[in-house]
Short mmCIF file of C-alpha atoms in Angstrom, two decimals:
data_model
loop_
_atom_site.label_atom_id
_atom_site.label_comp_id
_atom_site.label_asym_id
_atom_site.label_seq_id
_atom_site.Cartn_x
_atom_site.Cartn_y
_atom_site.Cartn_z
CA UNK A 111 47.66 95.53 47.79
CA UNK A 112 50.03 96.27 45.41
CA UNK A 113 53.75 95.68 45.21
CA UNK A 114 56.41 93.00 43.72
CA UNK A 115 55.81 89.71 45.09
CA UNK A 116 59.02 87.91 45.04
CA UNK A 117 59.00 83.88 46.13
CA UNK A 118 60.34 81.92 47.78
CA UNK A 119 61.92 83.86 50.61
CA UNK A 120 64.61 81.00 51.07
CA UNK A 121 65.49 78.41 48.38
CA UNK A 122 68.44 76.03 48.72
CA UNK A 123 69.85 74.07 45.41
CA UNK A 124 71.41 71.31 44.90
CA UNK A 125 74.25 70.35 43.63
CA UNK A 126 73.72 70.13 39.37
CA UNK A 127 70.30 71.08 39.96
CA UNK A 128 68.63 74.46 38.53
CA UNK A 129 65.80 76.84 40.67
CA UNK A 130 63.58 79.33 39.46
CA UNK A 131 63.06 82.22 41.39
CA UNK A 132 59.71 84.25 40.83
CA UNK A 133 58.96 87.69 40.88
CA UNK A 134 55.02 88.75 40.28
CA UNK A 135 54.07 92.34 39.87
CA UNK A 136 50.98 94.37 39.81
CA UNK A 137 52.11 97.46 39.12
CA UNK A 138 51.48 97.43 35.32
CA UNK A 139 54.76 98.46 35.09
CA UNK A 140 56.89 97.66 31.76
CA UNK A 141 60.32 97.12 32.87
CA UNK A 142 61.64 94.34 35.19
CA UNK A 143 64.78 93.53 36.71
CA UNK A 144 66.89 90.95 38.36
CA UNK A 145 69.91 92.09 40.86
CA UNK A 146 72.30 90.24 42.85
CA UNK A 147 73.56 90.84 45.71
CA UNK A 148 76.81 89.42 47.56
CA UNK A 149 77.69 90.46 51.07
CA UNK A 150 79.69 93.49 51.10
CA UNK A 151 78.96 94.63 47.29
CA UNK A 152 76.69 96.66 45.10
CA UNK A 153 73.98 95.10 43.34
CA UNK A 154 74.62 93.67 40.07
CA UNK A 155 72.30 93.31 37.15
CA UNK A 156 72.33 89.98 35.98
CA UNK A 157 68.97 90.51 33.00
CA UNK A 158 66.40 93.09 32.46
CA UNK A 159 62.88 93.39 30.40
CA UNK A 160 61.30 96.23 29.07
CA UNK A 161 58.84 94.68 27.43
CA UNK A 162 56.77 91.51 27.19
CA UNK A 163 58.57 88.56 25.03
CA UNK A 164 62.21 90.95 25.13
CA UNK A 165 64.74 90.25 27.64
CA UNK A 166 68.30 92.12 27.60
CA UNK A 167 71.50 90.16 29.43
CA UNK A 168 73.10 92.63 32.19
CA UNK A 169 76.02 92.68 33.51
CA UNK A 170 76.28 88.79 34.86
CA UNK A 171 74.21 87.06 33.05
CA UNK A 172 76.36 83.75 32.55
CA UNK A 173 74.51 80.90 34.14
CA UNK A 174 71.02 82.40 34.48
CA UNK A 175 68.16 82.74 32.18
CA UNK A 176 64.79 84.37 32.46
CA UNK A 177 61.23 84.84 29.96
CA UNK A 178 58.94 87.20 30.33
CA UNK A 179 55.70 86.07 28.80
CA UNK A 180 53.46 87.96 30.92
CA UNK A 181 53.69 91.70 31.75
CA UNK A 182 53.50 90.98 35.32
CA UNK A 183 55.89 87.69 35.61
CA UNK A 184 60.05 87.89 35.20
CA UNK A 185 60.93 84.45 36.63
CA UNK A 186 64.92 83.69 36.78
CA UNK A 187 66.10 80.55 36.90
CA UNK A 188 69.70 79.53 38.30
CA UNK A 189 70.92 76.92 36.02
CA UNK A 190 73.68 74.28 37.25
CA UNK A 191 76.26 76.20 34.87
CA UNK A 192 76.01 79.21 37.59
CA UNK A 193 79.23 77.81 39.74
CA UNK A 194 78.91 80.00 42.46
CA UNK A 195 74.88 81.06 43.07
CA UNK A 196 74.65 81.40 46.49
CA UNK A 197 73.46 85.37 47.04
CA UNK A 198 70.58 87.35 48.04
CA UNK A 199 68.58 87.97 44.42
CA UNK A 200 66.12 91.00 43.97
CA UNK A 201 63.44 91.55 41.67
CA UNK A 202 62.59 95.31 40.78
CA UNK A 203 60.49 97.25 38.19
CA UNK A 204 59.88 100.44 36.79
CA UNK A 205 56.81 102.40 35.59
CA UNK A 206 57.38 104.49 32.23
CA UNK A 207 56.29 107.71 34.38
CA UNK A 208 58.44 107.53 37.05
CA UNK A 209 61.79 109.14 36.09
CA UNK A 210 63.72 105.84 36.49
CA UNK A 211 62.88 105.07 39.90
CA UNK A 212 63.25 101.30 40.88
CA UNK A 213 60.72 99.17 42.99
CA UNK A 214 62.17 96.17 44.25
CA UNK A 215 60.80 93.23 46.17
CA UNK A 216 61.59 91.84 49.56
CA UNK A 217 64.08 89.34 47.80
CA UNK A 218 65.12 85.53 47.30
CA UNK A 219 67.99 84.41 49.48
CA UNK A 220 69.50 81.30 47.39
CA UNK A 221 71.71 78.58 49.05
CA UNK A 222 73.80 75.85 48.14
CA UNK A 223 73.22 72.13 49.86
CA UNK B 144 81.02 102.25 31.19
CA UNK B 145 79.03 104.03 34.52
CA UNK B 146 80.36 103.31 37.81
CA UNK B 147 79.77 104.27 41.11
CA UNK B 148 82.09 105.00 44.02
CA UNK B 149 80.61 104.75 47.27
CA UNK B 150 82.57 105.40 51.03
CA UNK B 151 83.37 101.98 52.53
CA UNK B 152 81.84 101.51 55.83
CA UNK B 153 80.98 100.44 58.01
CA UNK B 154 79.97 103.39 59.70
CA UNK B 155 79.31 103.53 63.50
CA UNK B 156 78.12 106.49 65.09
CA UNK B 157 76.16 108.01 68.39
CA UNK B 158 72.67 108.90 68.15
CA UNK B 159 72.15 112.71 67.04
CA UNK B 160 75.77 112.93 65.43
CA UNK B 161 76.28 113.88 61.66
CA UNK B 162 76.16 111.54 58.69
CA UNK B 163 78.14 111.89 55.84
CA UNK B 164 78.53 109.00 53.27
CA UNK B 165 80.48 109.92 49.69
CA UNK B 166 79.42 109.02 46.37
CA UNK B 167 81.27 109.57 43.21
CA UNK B 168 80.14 108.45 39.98
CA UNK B 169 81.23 108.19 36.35
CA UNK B 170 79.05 108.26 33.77
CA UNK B 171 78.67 109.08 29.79
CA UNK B 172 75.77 111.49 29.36
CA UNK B 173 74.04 112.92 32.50
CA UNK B 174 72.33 110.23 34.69
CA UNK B 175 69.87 111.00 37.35
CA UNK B 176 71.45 109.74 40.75
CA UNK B 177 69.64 108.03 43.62
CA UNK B 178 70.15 106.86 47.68
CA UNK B 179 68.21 103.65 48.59
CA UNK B 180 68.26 102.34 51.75
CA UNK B 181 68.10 98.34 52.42
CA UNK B 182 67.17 97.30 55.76
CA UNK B 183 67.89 93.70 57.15
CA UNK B 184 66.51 90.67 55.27
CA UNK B 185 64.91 93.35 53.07
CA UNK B 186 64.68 94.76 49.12
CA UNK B 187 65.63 98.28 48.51
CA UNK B 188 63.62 101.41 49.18
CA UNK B 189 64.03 104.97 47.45
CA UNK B 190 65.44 107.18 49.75
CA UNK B 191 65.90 110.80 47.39
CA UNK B 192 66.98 111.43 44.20
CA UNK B 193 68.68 114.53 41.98
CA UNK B 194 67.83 113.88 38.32
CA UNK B 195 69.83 116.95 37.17
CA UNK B 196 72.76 119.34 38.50
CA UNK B 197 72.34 121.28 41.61
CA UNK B 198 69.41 119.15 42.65
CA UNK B 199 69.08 118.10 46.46
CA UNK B 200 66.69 115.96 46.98
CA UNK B 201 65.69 115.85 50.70
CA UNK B 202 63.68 112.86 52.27
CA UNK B 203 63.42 111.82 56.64
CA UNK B 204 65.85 114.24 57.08
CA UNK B 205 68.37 113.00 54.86
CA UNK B 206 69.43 115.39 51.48
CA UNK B 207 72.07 115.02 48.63
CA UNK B 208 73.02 117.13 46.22
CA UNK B 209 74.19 116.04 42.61
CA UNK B 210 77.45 118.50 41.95
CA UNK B 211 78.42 118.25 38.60
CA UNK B 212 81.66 119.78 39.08
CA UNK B 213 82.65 117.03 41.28
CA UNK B 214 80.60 114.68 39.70
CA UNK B 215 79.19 114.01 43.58
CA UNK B 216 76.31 112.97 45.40
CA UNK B 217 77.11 112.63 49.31
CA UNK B 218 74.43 111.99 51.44
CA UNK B 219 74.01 113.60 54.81
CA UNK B 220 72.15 113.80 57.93
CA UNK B 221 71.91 116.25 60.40
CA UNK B 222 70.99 113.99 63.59
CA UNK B 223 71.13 110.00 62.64
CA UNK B 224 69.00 108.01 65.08
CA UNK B 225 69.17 104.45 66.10
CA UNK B 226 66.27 103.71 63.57
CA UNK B 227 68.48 104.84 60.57
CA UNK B 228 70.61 101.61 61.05
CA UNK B 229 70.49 100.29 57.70
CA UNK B 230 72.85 99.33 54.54
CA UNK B 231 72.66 102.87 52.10
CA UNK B 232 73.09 102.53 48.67
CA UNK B 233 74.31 105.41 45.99
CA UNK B 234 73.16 104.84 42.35
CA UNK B 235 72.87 106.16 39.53
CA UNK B 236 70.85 105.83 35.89
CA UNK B 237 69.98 106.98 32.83
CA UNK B 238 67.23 106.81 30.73
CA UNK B 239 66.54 103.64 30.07
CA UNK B 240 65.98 102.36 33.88
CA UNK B 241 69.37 100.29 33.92
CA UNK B 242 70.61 101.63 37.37
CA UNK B 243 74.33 101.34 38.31
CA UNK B 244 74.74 100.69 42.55
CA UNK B 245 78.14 101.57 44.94
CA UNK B 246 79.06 99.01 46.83
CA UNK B 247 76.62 99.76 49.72
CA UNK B 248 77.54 101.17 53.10
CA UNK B 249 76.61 99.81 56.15
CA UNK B 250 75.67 101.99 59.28
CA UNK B 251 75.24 101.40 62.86
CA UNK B 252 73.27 103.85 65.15
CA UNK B 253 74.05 103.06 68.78
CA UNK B 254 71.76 104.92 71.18
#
């Protein structure tokens, strides 16, 4: 079945502690992304991929970092520097054919203890 | 840098009245523009897209249509039903994948 497998669905963090979130894919698509999303705004891009070992910072990246060793695997982690990480995170990618349409997964919802 | 400028909501309306939600958007060059559509607890799902002026793209009923002149691409609906309830999402892209959202715009469908 293929798709963007994005785990957990709900992670909570504690206090000075980091969390990785993971997003699989098995599209054999080249790009990847990582969104946030706070209640009552737009998505924000916090890092994208394009290709395997090359990771750009987006708009928010502060706090967060990422590798992207395999084509299909974009993990994020939320480091203890990110003050404020509670939000709903979302994983998308996109296939060089497809006229910059976006798959995303179901998403990570990320609490704080 | 891009931006997009989406109608607050959110938007409550009877089933089989018209939907209209605005989208403006600035951008250097001439991105392709997109609706997705996020239902509850869920990731985001393509809706339509224009990728060039005077484009509609048309999907369950919904269409947009990218004006360049206005720099616009409001989405509409003829007849919403209670099934369209969702949070609807204007954005827009260029080349290189990195996709700018609006702030999202919740709508309610009551029966």
């Amino acid at each position: 079945d293929g798709g963007i497998t994005q785990s957990p669905k709900y992670l909570f963090r504690k206090e000075g502690q980091n969390v990785t979130l993971s997003c699989e894919q098995n599209l054999n698509h080249d790009a990847m992304y990582w969104y946030r999303q706070d209640p009552g705004q737009g998505l924000r891009l916090i890092y994208y991929s394009q290709i395997v070992n090359d990771f750009q910072k987006g708009d928010i990246a502060e706090g967060y970092s990422v590798s992207r060793e395999k084509k299909e695997s974009f993990p994020l982690t939320v480091t203890s520097a990110q003050k404020n990480p509670t939000a709903f995170y979302l994983c998308a990618t996109r296939g060089a054919a497809t006229n910059e349409k976006l798959f995303f997964g179901s998403g990570t919802q990320l609490s704080v203890l | 840098g891009d931006s997009v400028t989406q109608m607050e909501g959110p938007v409550t309306l009877s089933e089989e009245a018209f939907l209209t939600i605005n989208c403006t958007y600035t951008a250097t060059g001439y991105p392709s523009l997109f609706w997705y559509v996020q239902y509850p607890g869920e990731g985001l799902q393509l809706l339509l897209k224009a990728t060039k002026a005077d484009d509609k793209g048309s999907n369950k009923g919904f269409e947009a249509t990218y004006r360049k002149e206005t720099t616009s691409f409001h989405l509409e609906k003829g007849s919403v039903q209670v099934s369209d309830s969702a949070v609807y999402f204007c954005a827009g892209g260029t080349s290189y994948g990195k996709l700018t959202f609006g702030q999202g715009t919740i709508l309610t469908v009551h029966p």
